[in-house]
CSV table of C-alpha atoms in Angstrom, one decimal:
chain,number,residue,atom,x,y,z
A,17,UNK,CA,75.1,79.2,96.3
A,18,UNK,CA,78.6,80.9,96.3
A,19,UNK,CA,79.6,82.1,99.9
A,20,UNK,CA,80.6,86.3,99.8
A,21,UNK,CA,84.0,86.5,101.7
A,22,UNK,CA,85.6,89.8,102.3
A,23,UNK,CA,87.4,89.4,105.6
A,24,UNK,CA,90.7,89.6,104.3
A,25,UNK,CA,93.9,88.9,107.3
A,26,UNK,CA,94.4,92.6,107.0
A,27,UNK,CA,97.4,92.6,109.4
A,28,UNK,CA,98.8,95.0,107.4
A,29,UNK,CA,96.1,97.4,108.1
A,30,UNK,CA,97.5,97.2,111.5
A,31,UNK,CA,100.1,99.7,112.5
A,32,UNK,CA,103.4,97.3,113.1
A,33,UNK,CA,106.4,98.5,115.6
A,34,UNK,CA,107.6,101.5,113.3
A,35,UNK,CA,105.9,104.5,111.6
A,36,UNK,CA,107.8,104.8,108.3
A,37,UNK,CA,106.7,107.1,106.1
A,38,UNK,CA,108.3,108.0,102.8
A,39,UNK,CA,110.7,110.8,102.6
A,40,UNK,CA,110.1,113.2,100.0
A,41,UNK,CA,113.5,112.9,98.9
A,42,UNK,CA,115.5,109.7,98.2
A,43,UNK,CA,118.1,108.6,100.8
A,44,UNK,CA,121.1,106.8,100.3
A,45,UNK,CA,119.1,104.0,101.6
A,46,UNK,CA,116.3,104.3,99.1
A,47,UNK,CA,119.0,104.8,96.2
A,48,UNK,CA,120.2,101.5,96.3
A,49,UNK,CA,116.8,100.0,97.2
A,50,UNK,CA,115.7,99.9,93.3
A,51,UNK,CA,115.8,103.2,92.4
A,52,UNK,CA,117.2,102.1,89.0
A,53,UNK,CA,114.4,101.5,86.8
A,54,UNK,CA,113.3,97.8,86.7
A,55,UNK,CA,115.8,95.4,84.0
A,56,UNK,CA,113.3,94.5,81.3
A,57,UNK,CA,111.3,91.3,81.8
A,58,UNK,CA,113.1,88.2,79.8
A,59,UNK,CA,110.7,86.8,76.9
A,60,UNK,CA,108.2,84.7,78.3
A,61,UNK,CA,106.2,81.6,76.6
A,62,UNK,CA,103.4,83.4,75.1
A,63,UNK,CA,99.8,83.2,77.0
A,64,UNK,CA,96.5,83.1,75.5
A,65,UNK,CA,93.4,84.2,78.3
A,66,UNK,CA,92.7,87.2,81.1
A,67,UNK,CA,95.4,88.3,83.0
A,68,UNK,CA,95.6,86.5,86.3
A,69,UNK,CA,96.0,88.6,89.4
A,70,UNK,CA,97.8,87.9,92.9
A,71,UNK,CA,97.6,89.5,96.3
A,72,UNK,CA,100.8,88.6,98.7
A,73,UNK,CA,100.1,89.5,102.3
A,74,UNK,CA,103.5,90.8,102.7
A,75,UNK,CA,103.0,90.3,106.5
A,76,UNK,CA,103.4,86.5,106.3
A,77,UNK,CA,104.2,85.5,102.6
A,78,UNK,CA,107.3,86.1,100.1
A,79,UNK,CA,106.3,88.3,97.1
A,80,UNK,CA,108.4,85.5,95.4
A,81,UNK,CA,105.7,83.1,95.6
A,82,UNK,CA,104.0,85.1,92.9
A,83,UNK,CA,106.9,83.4,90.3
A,84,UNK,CA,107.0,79.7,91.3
A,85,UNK,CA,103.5,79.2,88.9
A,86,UNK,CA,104.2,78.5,85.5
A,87,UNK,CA,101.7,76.7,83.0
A,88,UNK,CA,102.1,72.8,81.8
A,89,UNK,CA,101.7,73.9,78.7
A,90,UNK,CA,103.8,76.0,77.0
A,91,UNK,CA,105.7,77.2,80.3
A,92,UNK,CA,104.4,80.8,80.6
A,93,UNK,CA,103.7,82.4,84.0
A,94,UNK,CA,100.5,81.7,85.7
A,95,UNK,CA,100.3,85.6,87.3
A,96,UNK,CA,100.5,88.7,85.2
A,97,UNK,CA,100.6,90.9,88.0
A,98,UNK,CA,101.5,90.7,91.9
A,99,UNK,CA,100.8,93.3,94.5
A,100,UNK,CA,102.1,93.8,97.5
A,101,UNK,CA,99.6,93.9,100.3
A,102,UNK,CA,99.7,96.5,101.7
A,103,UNK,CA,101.1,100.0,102.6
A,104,UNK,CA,98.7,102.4,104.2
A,105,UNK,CA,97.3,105.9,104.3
A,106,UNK,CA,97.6,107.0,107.5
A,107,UNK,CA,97.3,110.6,109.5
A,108,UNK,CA,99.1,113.3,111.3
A,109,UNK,CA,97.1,114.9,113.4
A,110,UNK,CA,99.9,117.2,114.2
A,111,UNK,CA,100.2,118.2,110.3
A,112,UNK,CA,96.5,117.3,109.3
A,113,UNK,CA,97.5,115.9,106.4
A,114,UNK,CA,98.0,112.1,104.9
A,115,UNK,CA,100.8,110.4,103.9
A,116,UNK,CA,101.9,107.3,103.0
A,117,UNK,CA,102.9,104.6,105.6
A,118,UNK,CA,104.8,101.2,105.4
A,119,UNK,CA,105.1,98.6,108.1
A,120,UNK,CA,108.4,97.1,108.6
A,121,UNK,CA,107.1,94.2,106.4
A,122,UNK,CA,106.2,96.3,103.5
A,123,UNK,CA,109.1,98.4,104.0
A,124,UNK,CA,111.6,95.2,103.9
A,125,UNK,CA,110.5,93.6,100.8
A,126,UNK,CA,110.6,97.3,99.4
A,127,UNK,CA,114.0,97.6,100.4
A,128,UNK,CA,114.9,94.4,99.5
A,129,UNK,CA,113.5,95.3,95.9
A,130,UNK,CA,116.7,93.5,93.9
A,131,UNK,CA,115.6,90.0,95.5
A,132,UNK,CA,111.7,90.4,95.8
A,133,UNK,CA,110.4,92.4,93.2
A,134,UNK,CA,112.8,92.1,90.3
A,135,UNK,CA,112.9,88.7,89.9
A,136,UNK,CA,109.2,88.8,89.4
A,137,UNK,CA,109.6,91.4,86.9
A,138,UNK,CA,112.3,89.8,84.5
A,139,UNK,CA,110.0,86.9,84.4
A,140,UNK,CA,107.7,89.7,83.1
A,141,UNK,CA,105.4,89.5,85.9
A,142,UNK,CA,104.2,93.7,86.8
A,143,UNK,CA,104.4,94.6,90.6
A,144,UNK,CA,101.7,96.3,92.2
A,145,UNK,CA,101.8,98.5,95.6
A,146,UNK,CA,98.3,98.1,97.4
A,147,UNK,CA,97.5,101.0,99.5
A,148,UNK,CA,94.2,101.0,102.2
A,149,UNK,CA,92.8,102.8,105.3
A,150,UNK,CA,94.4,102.3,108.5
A,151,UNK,CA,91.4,103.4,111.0
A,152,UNK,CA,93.2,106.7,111.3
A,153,UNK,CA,90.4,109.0,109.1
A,154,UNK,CA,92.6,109.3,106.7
A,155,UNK,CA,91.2,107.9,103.7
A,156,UNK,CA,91.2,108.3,99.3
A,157,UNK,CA,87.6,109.9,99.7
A,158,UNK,CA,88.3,112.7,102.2
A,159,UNK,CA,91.0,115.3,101.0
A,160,UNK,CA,90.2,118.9,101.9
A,161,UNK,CA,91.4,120.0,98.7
A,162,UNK,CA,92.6,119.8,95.3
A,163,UNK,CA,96.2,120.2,96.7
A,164,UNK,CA,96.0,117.6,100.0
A,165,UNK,CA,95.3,115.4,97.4
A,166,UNK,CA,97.9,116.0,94.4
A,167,UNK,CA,100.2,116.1,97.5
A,168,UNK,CA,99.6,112.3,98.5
A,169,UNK,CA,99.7,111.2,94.6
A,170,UNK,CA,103.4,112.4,94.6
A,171,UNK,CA,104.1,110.5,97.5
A,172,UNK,CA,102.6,107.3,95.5
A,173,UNK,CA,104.6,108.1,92.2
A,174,UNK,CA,107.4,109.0,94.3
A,175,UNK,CA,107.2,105.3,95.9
A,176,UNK,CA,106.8,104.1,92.6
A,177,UNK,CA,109.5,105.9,91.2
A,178,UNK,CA,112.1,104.8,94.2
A,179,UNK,CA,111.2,101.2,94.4
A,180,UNK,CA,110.5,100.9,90.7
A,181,UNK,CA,107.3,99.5,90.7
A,182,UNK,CA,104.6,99.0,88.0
A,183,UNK,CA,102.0,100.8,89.8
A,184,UNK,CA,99.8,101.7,92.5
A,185,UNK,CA,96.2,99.8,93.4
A,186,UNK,CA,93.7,101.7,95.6
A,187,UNK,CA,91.8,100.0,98.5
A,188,UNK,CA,89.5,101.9,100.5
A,189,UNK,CA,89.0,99.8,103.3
A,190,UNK,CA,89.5,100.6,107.3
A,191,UNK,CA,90.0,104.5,107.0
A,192,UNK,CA,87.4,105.2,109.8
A,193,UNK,CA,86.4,108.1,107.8
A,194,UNK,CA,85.7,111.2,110.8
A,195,UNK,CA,88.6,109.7,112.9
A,196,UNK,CA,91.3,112.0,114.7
A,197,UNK,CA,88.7,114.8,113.5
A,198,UNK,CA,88.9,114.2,109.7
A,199,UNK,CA,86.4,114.9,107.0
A,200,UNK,CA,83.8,112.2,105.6
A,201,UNK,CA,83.9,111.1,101.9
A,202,UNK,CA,83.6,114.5,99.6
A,203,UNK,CA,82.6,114.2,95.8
A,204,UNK,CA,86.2,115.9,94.8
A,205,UNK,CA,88.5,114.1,96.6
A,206,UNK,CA,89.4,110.8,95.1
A,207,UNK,CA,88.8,112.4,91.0
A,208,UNK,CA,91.4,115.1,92.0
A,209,UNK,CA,93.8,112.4,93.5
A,210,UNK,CA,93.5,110.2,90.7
A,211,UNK,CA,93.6,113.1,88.6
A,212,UNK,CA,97.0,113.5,89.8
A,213,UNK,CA,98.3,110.5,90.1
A,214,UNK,CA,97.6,109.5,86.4
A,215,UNK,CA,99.8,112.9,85.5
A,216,UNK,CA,102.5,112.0,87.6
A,217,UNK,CA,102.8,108.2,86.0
A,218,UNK,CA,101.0,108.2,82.6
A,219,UNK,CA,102.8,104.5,81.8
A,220,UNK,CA,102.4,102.7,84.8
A,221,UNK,CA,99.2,100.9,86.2
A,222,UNK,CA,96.4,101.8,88.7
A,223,UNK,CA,93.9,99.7,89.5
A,224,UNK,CA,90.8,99.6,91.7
A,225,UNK,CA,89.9,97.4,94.4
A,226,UNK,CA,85.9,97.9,93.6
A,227,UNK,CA,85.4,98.8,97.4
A,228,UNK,CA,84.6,101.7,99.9
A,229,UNK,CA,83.3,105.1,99.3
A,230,UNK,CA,86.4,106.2,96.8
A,231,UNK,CA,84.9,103.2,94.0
A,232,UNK,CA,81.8,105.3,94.0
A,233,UNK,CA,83.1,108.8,93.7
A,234,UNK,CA,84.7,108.7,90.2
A,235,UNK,CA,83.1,112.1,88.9
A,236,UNK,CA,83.3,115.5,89.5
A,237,UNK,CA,82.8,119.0,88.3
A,238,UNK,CA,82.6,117.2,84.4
A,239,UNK,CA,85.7,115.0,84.8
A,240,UNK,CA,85.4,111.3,85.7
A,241,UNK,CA,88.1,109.5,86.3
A,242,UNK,CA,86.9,105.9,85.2
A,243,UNK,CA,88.6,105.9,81.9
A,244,UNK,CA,92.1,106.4,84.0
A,245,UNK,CA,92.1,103.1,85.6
A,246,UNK,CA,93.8,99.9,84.2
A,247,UNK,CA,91.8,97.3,86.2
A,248,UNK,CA,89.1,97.2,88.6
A,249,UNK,CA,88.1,94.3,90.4
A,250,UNK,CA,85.7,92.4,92.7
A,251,UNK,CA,86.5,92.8,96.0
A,252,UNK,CA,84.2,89.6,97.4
A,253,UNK,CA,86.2,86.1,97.2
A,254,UNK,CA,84.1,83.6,96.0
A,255,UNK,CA,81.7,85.6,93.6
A,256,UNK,CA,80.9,87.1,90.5
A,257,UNK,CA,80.0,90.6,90.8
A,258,UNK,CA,81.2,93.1,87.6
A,259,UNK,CA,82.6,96.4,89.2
A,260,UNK,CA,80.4,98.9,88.3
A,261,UNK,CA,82.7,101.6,86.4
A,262,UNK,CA,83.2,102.6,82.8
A,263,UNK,CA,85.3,99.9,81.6
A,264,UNK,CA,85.9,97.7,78.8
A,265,UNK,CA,85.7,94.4,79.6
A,266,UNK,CA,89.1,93.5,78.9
A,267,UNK,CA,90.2,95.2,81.8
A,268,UNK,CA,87.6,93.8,84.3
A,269,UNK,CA,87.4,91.0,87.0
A,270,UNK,CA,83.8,90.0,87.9
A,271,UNK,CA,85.5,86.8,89.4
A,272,UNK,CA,87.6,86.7,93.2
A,273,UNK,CA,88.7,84.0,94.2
A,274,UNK,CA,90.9,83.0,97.7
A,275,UNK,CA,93.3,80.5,97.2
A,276,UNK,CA,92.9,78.1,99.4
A,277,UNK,CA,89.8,79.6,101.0
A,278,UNK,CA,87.6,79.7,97.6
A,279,UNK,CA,86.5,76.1,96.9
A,280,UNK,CA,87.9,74.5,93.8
A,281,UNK,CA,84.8,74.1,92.3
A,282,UNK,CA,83.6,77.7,93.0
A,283,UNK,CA,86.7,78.7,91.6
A,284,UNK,CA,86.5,76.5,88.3
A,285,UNK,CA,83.0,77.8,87.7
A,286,UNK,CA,84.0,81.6,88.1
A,287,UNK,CA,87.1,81.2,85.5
A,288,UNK,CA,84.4,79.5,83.3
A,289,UNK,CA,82.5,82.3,83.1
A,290,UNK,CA,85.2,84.9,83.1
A,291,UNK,CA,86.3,83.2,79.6
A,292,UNK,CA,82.5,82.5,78.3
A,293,UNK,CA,81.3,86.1,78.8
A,294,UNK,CA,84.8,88.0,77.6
A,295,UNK,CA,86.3,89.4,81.0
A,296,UNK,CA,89.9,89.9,80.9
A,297,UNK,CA,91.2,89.5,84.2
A,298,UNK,CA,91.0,86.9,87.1
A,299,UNK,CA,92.0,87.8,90.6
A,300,UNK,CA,93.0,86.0,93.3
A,301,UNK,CA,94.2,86.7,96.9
A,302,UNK,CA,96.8,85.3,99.5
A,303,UNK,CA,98.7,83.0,97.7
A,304,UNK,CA,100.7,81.9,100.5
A,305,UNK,CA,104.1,79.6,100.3
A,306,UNK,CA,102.2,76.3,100.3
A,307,UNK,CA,102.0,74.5,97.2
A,308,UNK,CA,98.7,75.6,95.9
A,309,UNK,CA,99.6,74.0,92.3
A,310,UNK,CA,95.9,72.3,92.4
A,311,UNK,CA,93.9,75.6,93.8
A,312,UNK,CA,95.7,77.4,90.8
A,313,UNK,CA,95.2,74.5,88.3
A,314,UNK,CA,91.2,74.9,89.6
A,315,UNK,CA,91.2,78.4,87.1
A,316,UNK,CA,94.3,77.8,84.9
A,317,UNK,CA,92.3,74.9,83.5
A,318,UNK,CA,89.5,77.1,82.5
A,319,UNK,CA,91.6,80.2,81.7
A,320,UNK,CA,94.3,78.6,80.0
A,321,UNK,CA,93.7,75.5,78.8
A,322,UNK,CA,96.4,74.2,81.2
A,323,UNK,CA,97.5,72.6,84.5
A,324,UNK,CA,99.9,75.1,87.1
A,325,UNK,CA,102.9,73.6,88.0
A,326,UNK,CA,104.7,75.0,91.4
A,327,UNK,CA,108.4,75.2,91.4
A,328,UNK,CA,109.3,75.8,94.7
């Protein structure tokens, strides 16, 4: 019987020592932070199988972990894409409004972009921003209005823009939805943010961590949003559970795994499946600085045909 795991470390939900949040326009920090769009990705050994997935809690772990996985055979990367967990929504009760908040962690390896994200882009790996409650109210699920809404997704493509990321992935965990005098989940809010966001950024990706009040509210007044997502994914380590929204299965995880939490053999069995019923995405969380070569050989056997080898 698998064992359902959620409780993710989460410090990063936590507000840290500073309250940074980001300016509408770029600084001369920011502008040579990675600004410049990201160099393009040097050829990789070609990969047959789902994309493979990493979470980095950034609180505790280098991004650049993400890059030291490569397969025996053929020498392509083990991870697709990496996302940084996490930045946060939080809430001004002054203002009433969201906006977008980075611990000194997040806000470090996003300043640092030209040593911890790019190299994981040349080697053709896509970085993700994670962005989650922070028990403030302020949540994906609760804007007021059309505009409160398109207001936050700039701020998103505005990060993604400055830092020149890949994307943005939603989690809507920890808002504390009514907090600091805030609205519960509305059937408009999270369609007109994503909406938005998808205008602002038509190339880059946004995915769905299948959780929390926003994963059910993806249609509104006609328009639902499903079809605007790149990924959605299980949000319960050590199962198989198929997000329930309107995508192919090319861009879905069923499977979550936790390296070194998630039992090799659990793990095995879930990569199994992922390749004998079609899915096209495996996801994993806190890969950490250890070697992990055999929790990650435990699915790049199944996926790939292929052992991981960790370069440190």
């Amino acid at each position: 019987m698998l064992t359902l795991v959620r409780s993710r470390v989460r410090t990063a939900a936590l507000a840290l020592s500073a309250v940074v949040a980001l300016a509408v326009g770029a600084t001369a920090t920011t502008a040579t932070t990675g600004a410049a769009a990201a160099p393009a990705p040097a050829p990789a050994a070609a990969k047959q199988g789902p994309a493979s997935v990493a979470y980095v809690e950034v609180n505790n772990n280098s991004m650049l972990n993400v890059g030291k996985y490569t397969l025996a055979g053929g020498g392509g990367n083990v991870f697709d894409v990496a996302v940084i967990f996490a930045a946060n929504i939080n809430y001004d009760t002054g203002t009433k409004t969201a906006y977008l908040h980075f611990n000194e962690n997040v806000q470090r390896v996003l300043d640092n972009a030209a040593t911890q994200i790019r190299p994981l882009q040349q080697k053709g790996i896509k970085v993700l921003l994670s962005v989650l409650g922070n028990h403030q109210g302020a949540g994906f699920a609760n804007f007021p209005s059309q505009q409160a809404a398109s207001a936050f997704a700039k701020q998103l493509s505005d990060a993604v823009a400055t830092y020149g990321l890949d994307g943005i992935d939603f989690d809507d965990e920890y808002a504390q939805y009514g907090t600091n005098g805030t609205g519960q989940p509305n059937a408009s809010s999270f369609v007109h943010l994503m909406t938005a966001l998808r205008a602002n950024m038509p190339d880059k990706i946004i995915s769905l961590y299948n959780i929390g009040p926003a994963a059910s509210r993806l249609s509104y007044g006609g328009v639902d949003v499903s079809s605007k997502f790149d990924y959605a994914w299980n949000p319960y380590y050590g199962s198989w559970q198929v997000p329930g929204i309107a995508l192919p299965k090319s861009k879905l995880s069923p499977a979550a795994v936790e390296i070194g939490r998630t039992s090799q053999t659990t793990t095995a069995d879930l990569a199994r499946r992922t390749v004998s019923e079609a899915y096209g995405v495996f996801l994993t969380y806190n890969l950490d600085g250890s070697n992990r070569s055999a929790d990650v050989s435990a699915f790049t056997r199944q996926l790939y045909g292929s052992e991981a080898v960790y370069t440190p």
